[in-house]
Amino acid sequence: MFVSVQTTTLVEAWTAAPTAGDPLFAVRQFDSLGVGRGPLDLCLSDVDGDGALDLCVANAFSNDVSVLPGLRR
């Protein structure tokens, strides 16, 4: 899951993993990704056609779009 932190230049990546002996998932922050100022909207799309989803971020305060390439596995 990706969460935009609108008052910064970051998008946070969160992941869920099962905990030992508990059927529920524990959610933890995985990484912070640098983008433009005021990340507002997020979408996943294969922008470069390599078969991996890329994260696209519309940045409200810098009036641009950041594209973070996905990893092809």
CSV table of C-alpha atoms in Angstrom, one decimal:
chain,number,residue,atom,x,y,z
A,1,MET,CA,0.0,0.0,0.0
A,2,PHE,CA,1.3,3.5,-0.8
A,3,VAL,CA,0.4,6.6,1.3
A,4,SER,CA,1.1,10.1,0.2
A,5,VAL,CA,2.3,12.5,2.9
A,6,GLN,CA,0.9,15.7,1.4
A,7,THR,CA,2.9,18.1,3.6
A,8,THR,CA,6.2,16.6,2.6
A,9,THR,CA,8.1,15.3,-0.5
A,10,LEU,CA,7.5,11.7,0.5
A,11,VAL,CA,5.3,8.7,-0.4
A,12,GLU,CA,5.3,5.9,2.2
A,13,ALA,CA,5.3,2.3,1.2
A,14,TRP,CA,3.6,0.0,3.7
A,15,THR,CA,3.4,-3.8,3.7
A,16,ALA,CA,1.4,-6.4,5.6
A,17,ALA,CA,2.7,-9.7,6.9
A,18,PRO,CA,1.1,-12.4,9.0
A,19,THR,CA,2.3,-12.5,12.6
A,20,ALA,CA,3.2,-15.8,14.2
A,21,GLY,CA,0.1,-17.5,15.7
A,22,ASP,CA,-2.2,-14.6,14.7
A,23,PRO,CA,-4.4,-14.8,11.7
A,24,LEU,CA,-4.4,-11.0,11.4
A,25,PHE,CA,-1.8,-9.1,9.5
A,26,ALA,CA,0.7,-6.7,11.0
A,27,VAL,CA,1.1,-3.6,9.0
A,28,ARG,CA,4.5,-1.8,9.0
A,29,GLN,CA,6.2,1.0,7.1
A,30,PHE,CA,8.5,-0.5,4.5
A,31,ASP,CA,10.1,2.6,3.0
A,32,SER,CA,9.8,6.3,2.3
A,33,LEU,CA,10.1,7.3,-1.4
A,34,GLY,CA,11.2,10.8,-2.5
A,35,VAL,CA,8.8,12.6,-4.9
A,36,GLY,CA,7.9,16.2,-5.7
A,37,ARG,CA,6.4,18.7,-3.3
A,38,GLY,CA,2.9,17.9,-2.0
A,39,PRO,CA,2.2,14.4,-3.3
A,40,LEU,CA,-1.6,14.3,-3.8
A,41,ASP,CA,-2.7,11.5,-6.2
A,42,LEU,CA,-1.2,8.1,-6.7
A,43,CYS,CA,-1.7,5.5,-9.4
A,44,LEU,CA,0.0,2.3,-10.6
A,45,SER,CA,0.6,1.8,-14.3
A,46,ASP,CA,3.2,0.2,-16.6
A,47,VAL,CA,4.4,3.5,-18.0
A,48,ASP,CA,7.5,2.3,-19.7
A,49,GLY,CA,6.1,-0.9,-21.1
A,50,ASP,CA,8.5,-3.3,-19.3
A,51,GLY,CA,5.8,-5.4,-17.7
A,52,ALA,CA,6.3,-4.0,-14.2
A,53,LEU,CA,4.0,-1.6,-12.5
A,54,ASP,CA,5.4,1.9,-12.0
A,55,LEU,CA,4.2,4.3,-9.2
A,56,CYS,CA,3.0,7.6,-10.6
A,57,VAL,CA,2.5,10.6,-8.2
A,58,ALA,CA,0.8,13.9,-9.0
A,59,ASN,CA,2.5,16.6,-6.9
A,60,ALA,CA,0.3,19.5,-6.0
A,61,PHE,CA,2.9,22.1,-4.9
A,62,SER,CA,5.6,21.4,-7.5
A,63,ASN,CA,3.0,21.1,-10.3
A,64,ASP,CA,4.6,18.0,-11.8
A,65,VAL,CA,4.4,14.2,-11.9
A,66,SER,CA,6.9,11.8,-10.4
A,67,VAL,CA,7.3,8.3,-11.9
A,68,LEU,CA,9.0,5.7,-9.7
A,69,PRO,CA,9.9,2.7,-11.9
A,70,GLY,CA,8.8,-0.8,-10.7
A,71,LEU,CA,11.1,-3.7,-10.4
A,72,ARG,CA,10.6,-6.4,-13.0
A,73,ARG,CA,11.0,-9.9,-11.4
